[in-house]
Each structure stands twice: as structure tokens, then as C-alpha cells.
mmCIF file of C-alpha atoms in Angstrom:
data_model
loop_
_atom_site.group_PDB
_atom_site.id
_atom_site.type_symbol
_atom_site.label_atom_id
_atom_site.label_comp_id
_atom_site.label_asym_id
_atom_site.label_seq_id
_atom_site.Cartn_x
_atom_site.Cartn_y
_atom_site.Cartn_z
ATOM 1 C CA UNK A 1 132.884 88.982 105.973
ATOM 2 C CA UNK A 2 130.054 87.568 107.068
ATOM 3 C CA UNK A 3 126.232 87.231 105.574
ATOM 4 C CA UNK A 4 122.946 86.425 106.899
ATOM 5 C CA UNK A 5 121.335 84.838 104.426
ATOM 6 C CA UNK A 6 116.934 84.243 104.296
ATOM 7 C CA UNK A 7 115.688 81.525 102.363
ATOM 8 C CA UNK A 8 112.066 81.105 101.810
ATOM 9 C CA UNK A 9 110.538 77.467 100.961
ATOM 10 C CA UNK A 10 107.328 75.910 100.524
ATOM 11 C CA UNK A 11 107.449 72.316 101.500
ATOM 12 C CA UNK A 12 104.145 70.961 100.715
ATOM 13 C CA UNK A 13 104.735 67.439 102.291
ATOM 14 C CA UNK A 14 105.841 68.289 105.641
ATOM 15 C CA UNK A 15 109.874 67.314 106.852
ATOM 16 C CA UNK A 16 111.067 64.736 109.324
ATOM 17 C CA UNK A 17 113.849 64.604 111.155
ATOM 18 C CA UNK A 18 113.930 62.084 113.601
ATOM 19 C CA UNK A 19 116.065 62.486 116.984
ATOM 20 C CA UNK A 20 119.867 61.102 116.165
ATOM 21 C CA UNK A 21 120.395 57.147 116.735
ATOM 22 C CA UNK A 22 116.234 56.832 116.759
ATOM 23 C CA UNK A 23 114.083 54.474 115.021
ATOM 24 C CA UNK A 24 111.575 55.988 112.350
ATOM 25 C CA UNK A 25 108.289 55.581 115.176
ATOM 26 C CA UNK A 26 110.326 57.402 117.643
ATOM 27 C CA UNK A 27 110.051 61.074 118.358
ATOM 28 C CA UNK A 28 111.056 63.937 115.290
ATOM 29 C CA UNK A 29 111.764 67.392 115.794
ATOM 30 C CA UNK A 30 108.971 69.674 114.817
ATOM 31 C CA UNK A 31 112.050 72.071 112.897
ATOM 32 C CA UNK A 32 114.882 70.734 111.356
ATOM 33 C CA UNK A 33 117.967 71.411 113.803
ATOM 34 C CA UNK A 34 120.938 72.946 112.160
ATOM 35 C CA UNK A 35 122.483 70.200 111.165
ATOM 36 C CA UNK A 36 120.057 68.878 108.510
ATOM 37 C CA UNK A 37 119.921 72.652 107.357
ATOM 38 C CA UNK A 38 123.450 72.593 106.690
ATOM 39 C CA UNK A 39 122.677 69.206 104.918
ATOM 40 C CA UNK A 40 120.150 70.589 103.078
ATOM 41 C CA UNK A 41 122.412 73.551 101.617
ATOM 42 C CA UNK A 42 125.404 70.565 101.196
ATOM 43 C CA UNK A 43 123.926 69.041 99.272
ATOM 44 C CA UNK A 44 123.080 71.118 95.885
ATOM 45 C CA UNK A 45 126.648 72.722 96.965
ATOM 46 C CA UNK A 46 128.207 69.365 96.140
ATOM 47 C CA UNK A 47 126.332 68.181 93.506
ATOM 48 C CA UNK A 48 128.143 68.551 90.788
ATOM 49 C CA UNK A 49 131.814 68.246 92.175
ATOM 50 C CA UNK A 50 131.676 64.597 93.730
ATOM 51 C CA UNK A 51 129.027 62.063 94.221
ATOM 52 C CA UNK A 52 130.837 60.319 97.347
ATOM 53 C CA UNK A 53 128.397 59.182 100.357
ATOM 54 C CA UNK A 54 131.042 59.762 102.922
ATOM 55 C CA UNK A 55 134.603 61.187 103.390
ATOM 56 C CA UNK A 56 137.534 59.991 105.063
ATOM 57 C CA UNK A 57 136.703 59.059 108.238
ATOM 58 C CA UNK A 58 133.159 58.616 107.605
ATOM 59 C CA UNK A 59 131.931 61.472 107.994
ATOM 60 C CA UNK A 60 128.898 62.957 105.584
ATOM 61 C CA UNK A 61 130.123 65.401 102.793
ATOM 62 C CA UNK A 62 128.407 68.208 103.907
ATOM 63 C CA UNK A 63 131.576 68.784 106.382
ATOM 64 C CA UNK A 64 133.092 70.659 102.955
ATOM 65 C CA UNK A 65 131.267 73.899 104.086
ATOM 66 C CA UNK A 66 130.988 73.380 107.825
ATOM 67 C CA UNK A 67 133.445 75.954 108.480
ATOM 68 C CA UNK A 68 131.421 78.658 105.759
ATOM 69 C CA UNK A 69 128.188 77.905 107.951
ATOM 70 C CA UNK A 70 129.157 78.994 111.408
ATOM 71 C CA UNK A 71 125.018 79.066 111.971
ATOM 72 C CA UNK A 72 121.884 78.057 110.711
ATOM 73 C CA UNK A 73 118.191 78.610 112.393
ATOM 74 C CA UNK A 74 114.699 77.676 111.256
ATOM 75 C CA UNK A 75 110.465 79.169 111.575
ATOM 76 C CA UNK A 76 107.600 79.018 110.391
ATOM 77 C CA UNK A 77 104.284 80.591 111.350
ATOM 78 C CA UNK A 78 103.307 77.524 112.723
ATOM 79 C CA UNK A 79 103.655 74.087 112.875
ATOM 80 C CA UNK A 80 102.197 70.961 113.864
ATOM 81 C CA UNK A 81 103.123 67.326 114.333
ATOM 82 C CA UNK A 82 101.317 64.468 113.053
ATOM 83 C CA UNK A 83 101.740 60.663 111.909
ATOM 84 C CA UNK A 84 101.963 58.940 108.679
ATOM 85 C CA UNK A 85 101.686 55.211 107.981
ATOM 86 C CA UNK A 86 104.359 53.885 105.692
ATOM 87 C CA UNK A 87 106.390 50.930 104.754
ATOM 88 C CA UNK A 88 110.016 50.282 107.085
ATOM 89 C CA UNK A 89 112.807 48.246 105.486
ATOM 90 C CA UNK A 90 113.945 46.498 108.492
ATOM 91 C CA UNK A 91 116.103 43.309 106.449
ATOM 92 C CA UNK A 92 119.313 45.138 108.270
ATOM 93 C CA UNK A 93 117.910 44.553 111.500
ATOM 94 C CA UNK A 94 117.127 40.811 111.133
ATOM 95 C CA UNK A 95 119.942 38.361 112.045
ATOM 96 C CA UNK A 96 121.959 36.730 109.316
ATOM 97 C CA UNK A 97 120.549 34.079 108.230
ATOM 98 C CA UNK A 98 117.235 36.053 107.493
ATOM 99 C CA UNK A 99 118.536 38.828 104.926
ATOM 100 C CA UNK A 100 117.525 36.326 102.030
ATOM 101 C CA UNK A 101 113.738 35.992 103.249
ATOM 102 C CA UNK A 102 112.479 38.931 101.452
ATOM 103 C CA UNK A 103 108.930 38.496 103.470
ATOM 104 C CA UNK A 104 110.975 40.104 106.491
ATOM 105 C CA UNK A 105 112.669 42.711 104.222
ATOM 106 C CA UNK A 106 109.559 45.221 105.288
ATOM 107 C CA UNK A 107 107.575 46.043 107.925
ATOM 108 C CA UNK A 108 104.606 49.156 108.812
ATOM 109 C CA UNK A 109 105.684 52.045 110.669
ATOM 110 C CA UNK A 110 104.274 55.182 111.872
ATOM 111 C CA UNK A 111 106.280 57.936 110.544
ATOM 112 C CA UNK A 112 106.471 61.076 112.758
ATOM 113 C CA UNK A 113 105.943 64.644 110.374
ATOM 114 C CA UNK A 114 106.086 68.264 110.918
ATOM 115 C CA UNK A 115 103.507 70.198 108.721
ATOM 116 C CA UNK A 116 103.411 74.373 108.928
ATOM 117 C CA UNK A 117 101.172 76.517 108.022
ATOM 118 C CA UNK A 118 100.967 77.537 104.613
ATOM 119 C CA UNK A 119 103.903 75.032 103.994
ATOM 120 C CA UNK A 120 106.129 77.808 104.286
ATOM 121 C CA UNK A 121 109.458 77.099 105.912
ATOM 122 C CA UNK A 122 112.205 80.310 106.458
ATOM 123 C CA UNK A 123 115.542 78.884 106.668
ATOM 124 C CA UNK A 124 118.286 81.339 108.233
ATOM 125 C CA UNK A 125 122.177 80.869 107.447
ATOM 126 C CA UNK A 126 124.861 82.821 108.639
ATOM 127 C CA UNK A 127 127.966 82.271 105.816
ATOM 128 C CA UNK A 128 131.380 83.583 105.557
ATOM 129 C CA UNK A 129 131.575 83.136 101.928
ATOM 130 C CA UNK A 130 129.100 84.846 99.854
ATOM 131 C CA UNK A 131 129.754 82.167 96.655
ATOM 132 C CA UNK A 132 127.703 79.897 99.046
ATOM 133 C CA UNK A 133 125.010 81.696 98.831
ATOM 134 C CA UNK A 134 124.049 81.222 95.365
ATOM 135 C CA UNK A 135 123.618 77.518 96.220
ATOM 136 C CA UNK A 136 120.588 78.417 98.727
ATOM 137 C CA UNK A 137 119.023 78.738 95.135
ATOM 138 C CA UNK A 138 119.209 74.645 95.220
ATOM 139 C CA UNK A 139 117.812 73.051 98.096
ATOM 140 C CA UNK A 140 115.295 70.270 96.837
ATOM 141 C CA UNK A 141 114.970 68.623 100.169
ATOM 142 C CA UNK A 142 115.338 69.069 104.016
ATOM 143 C CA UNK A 143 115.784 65.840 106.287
ATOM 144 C CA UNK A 144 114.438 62.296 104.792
ATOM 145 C CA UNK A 145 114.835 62.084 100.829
ATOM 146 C CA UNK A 146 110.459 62.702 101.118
ATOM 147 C CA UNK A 147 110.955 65.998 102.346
ATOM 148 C CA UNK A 148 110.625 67.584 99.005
ATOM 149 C CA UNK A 149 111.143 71.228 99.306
ATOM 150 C CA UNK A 150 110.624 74.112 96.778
ATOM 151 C CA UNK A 151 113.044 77.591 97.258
ATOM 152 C CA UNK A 152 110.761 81.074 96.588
ATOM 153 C CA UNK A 153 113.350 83.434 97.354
ATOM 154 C CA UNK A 154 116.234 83.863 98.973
ATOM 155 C CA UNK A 155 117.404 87.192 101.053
ATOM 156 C CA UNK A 156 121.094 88.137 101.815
ATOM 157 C CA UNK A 157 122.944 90.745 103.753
ATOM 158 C CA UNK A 158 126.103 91.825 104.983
ATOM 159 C CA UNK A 159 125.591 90.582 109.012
ATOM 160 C CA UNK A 160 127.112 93.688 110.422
ATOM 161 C CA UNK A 161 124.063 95.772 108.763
ATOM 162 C CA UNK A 162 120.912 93.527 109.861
ATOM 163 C CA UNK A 163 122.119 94.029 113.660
ATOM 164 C CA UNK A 164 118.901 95.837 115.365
ATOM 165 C CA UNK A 165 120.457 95.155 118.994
ATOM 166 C CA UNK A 166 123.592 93.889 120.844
ATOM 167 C CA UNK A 167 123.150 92.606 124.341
ATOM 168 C CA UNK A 168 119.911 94.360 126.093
ATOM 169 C CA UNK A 169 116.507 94.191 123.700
ATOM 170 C CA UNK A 170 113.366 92.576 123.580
ATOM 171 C CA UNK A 171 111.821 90.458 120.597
ATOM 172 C CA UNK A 172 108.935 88.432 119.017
ATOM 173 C CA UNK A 173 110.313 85.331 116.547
ATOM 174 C CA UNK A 174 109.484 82.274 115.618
ATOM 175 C CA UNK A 175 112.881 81.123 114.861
ATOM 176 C CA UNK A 176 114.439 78.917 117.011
ATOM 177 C CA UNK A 177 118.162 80.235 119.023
ATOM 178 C CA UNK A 178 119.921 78.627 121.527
ATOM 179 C CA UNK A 179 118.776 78.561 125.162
ATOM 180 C CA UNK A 180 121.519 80.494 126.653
ATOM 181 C CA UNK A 181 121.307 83.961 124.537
ATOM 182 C CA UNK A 182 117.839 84.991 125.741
ATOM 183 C CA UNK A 183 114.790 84.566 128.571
ATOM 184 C CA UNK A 184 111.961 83.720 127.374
ATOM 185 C CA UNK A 185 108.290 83.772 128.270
ATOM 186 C CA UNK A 186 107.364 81.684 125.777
ATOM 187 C CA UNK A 187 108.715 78.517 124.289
ATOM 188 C CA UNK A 188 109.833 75.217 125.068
ATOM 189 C CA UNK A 189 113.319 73.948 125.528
ATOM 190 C CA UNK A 190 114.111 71.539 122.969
ATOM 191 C CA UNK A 191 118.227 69.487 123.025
ATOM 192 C CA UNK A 192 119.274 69.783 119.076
ATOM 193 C CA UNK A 193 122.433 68.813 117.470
ATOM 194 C CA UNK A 194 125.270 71.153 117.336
ATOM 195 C CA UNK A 195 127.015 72.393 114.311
ATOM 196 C CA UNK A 196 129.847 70.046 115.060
ATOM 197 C CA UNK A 197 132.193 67.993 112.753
ATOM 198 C CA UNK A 198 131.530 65.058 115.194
ATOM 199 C CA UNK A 199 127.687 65.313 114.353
ATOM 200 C CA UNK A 200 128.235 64.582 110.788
ATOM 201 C CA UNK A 201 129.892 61.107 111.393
ATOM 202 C CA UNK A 202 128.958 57.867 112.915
ATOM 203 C CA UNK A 203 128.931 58.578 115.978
ATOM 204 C CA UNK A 204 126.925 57.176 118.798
ATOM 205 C CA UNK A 205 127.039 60.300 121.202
ATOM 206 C CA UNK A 206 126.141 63.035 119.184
ATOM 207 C CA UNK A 207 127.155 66.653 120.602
ATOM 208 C CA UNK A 208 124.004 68.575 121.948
ATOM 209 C CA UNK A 209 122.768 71.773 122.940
ATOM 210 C CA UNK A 210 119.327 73.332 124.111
ATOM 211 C CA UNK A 211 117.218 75.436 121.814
ATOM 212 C CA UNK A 212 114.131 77.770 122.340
ATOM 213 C CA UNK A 213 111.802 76.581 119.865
ATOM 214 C CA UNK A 214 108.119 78.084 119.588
ATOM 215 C CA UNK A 215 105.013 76.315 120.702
ATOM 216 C CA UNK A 216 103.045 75.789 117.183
ATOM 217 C CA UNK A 217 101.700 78.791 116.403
ATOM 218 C CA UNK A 218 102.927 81.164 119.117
ATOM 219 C CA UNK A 219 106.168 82.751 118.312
ATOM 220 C CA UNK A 220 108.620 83.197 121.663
ATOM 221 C CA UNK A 221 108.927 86.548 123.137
ATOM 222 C CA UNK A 222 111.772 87.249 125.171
ATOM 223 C CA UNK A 223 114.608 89.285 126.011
ATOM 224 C CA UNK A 224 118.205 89.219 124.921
ATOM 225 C CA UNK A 225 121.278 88.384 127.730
ATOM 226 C CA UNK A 226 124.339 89.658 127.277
ATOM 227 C CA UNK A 227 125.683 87.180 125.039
ATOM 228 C CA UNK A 228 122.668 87.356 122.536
ATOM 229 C CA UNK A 229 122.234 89.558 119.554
ATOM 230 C CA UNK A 230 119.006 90.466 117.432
ATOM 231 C CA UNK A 231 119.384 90.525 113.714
ATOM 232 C CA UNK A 232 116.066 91.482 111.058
ATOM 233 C CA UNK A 233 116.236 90.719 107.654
ATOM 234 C CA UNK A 234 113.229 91.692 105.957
ATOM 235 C CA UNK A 235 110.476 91.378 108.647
ATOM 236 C CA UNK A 236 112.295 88.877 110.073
ATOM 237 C CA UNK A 237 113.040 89.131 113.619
ATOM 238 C CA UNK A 238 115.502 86.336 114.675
ATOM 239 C CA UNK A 239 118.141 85.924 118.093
ATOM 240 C CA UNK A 240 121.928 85.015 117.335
ATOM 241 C CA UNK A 241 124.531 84.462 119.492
ATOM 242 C CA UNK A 242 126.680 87.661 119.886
ATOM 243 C CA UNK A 243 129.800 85.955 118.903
ATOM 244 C CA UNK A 244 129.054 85.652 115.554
ATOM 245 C CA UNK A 245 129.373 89.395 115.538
ATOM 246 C CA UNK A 246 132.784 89.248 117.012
ATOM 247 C CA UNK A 247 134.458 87.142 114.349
ATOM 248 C CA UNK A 248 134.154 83.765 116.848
ATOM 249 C CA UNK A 249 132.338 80.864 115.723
#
């Protein structure tokens, strides 16, 4: 069985994510894509059974409940993207014979931020085990280790039963969904990574896909295609793709 599950944060500081294999001045995603969510919910999940950085292969541990988090979506009401000064450590960068000059060890950067409005952030997961859900309960932190998050609540139910329409509807979210479920009217096209295995190792050609994502403070209207669904949870209007209806991932 399946459950969407709603969890409601305030995060006060604003999030980064930068895009993958970018330095910190570069361009950061004004929601966290799906795979920091499933990061974020990792990594309470895992707290207390192992403390390893990686697993075999090198891949991050928060590919133990991959396969329980066939989807994970993000909104707010509105964000906005702005710049903070800060200190780099860029010693790992410098050739060898620099790394014991500690006046190189740092250098000033402009670190790219997402703020939303009322720092609230709504974080939607679709799991198939409902023991996961508990650990929603636990997320301290989306993206870089700053991005200090607090959990108000957290929603759940049975996926089946928050289905308002399959195939054919119109809707209003601010929740980002992939590009090919729905057309839009509003909302920009945004390439995110996918919920992949490959995504949380080392690689250097991270799997992508296009997302609708909102423009600030307008949520996206649009209507569904035939391989779209519309789910609400609370007053929560938010596209899936249909297959996770179907028992496909």
C-alpha cells in the first residue's frame, strides 16, 4: 500500500541546493528537487542504525529507503532567490603542494538561497511503507547542513483515497510535478534530478528530468494529460504521475 504523506516545515534561514557538480556561486534551485527531499527524510531514518558517510559503491546512505520513496514533490506560497556572502573552503582545490598554506585554505563566496514566504516549506512524499512515515517527524535540515528546518505537522493518507482525478482535470498548485503529466499556463520548466540510485553516487552525469515549478508567488494552473493524476491532501492540490496509482514506480 501506498501513502501520501504532507509534511509542513518552517525553515527560517532559507535552503540551498546548488545544481549537481556546481560550485557554491553557481546557480541553486529555488525548491529542493527530490533528491535532497529524500535526503532530508534519510537522514533522521538512519540516524540511529549506522553513522556511515557512504555505502558500498559510494553511494550516499539515503539509497536504504529509495525503493519506500517512489516520489517526493515540494511548495511553498512563494519563494524568492537571493545571495549571501560567506566563507568557501577551497584548500581541496589548490594543487599539492599548497594544502599546508592555511592562508589559501578559504576564500569569499556568494552563496545562492531560496527564502519563502512565511518560511513555510510543504514537503510531499509518496511511501510504500507506512513505518517511514513516523520519521517525517525528524527532518532537521533540507540541502546544505545551514538549512536548518523545523517539522509543524505532518499529514498522511492511504494514496488510493486522496485521488480527486485520473487523466482529464484541471488544477491550481504550487508544487512542483514533472513536465510530461500536465500543460500548463503557468510555470517555468526547470531540469531536476531524478529519484535514481545513480543520483545518489559520484557520479559525473547525473540522471535528469524536467519539472514545472511555479514562478515565485504564482502557483501553475494547468491541466492534467493522460498520464497525470491529481491528488489533495488537506487543501493541498498537487499533480502525480498516474503510475504511481498503478503499482509502477
Amino acid at each position: 500500500m501506498k501513502y501520501a504523506v504532507l509534511v509542513k516545515l518552517r525553515a527560517p534561514g532559507g535552503i540551498t541546493v546548488n545544481y549537481p557538480l556546481a560550485p557554491v556561486p553557481s546557480p541553486h534551485y529555488p525548491l529542493p528537487p527530490p533528491t535532497t527531499l529524500v535526503g532530508a527524510l534519510a537522514y533522521p531514518f538512519l540516524r540511529l542504525r549506522e553513522a556511515k558517510e557512504t555505502v558500498e559503491g559510494s553511494f550516499s546512505p539515503a539509497v536504504k529507503i529509495l525503493d519506500m520513496v517512489p516520489y517526493a514533490s515540494a511548495g511553498t506560497d512563494g519563494w524568492v532567490r537571493t545571495r549571501e556572502v560567506e566563507r568557501i573552503f577551497q584548500l581541496m582545490y589548490q594543487r599539492k603542494d599548497r594544502w599546508n598554506d592555511m592562508s589559501l585554505a578559504y576564500s569569499v563566496g556568494a552563496r545562492g538561497l531560496s527564502r519563502f514566504a512565511d518560511d513555510k516549506l510543504y514537503v510531499l512524499y509518496i511511501v510504500t511503507e507506512k513505518s517511514l512515515i513516523d520519521y517525517a517527524y525528524g527532518i532537521v535540515r533540507i540541502g546544505k547542513k545551514e538549512g536548518i528546518v523545523s517539522v509543524e505537522d505532518v499529514c498522511y493518507e492511504e494514496l488510493e483515497k486522496t485521488v480527486k482525478y485520473k487523466e482529464m482535470g484541471t488544477f491550481e498548485t504550487f508544487f512542483y510535478f514533472p513536465k510530461d503529466i500536465a500543460v500548463v499556463q503557468r510555470g517555468q520548466v526547470i531540469s531536476m534530478p531524478k529519484l535514481v540510485k545513480e543520483n545518489f553516487g559520484t557520479t559525473v552525469s547525473p540522471v535528469m528530468e524536467d519539472y514545472i515549478v511555479n514562478n515565485g508567488f504564482e502557483p501553475i494552473i494547468g491541466e492534467l494529460k493522460t498520464n497525470g493524476a491529481l491528488i489533495k491532501i488537506e487543501d493541498f492540490e498537487i499533480p502525480i504521475p498516474r503510475m504511481l496509482l498503478e503499482g509502477k514506480t
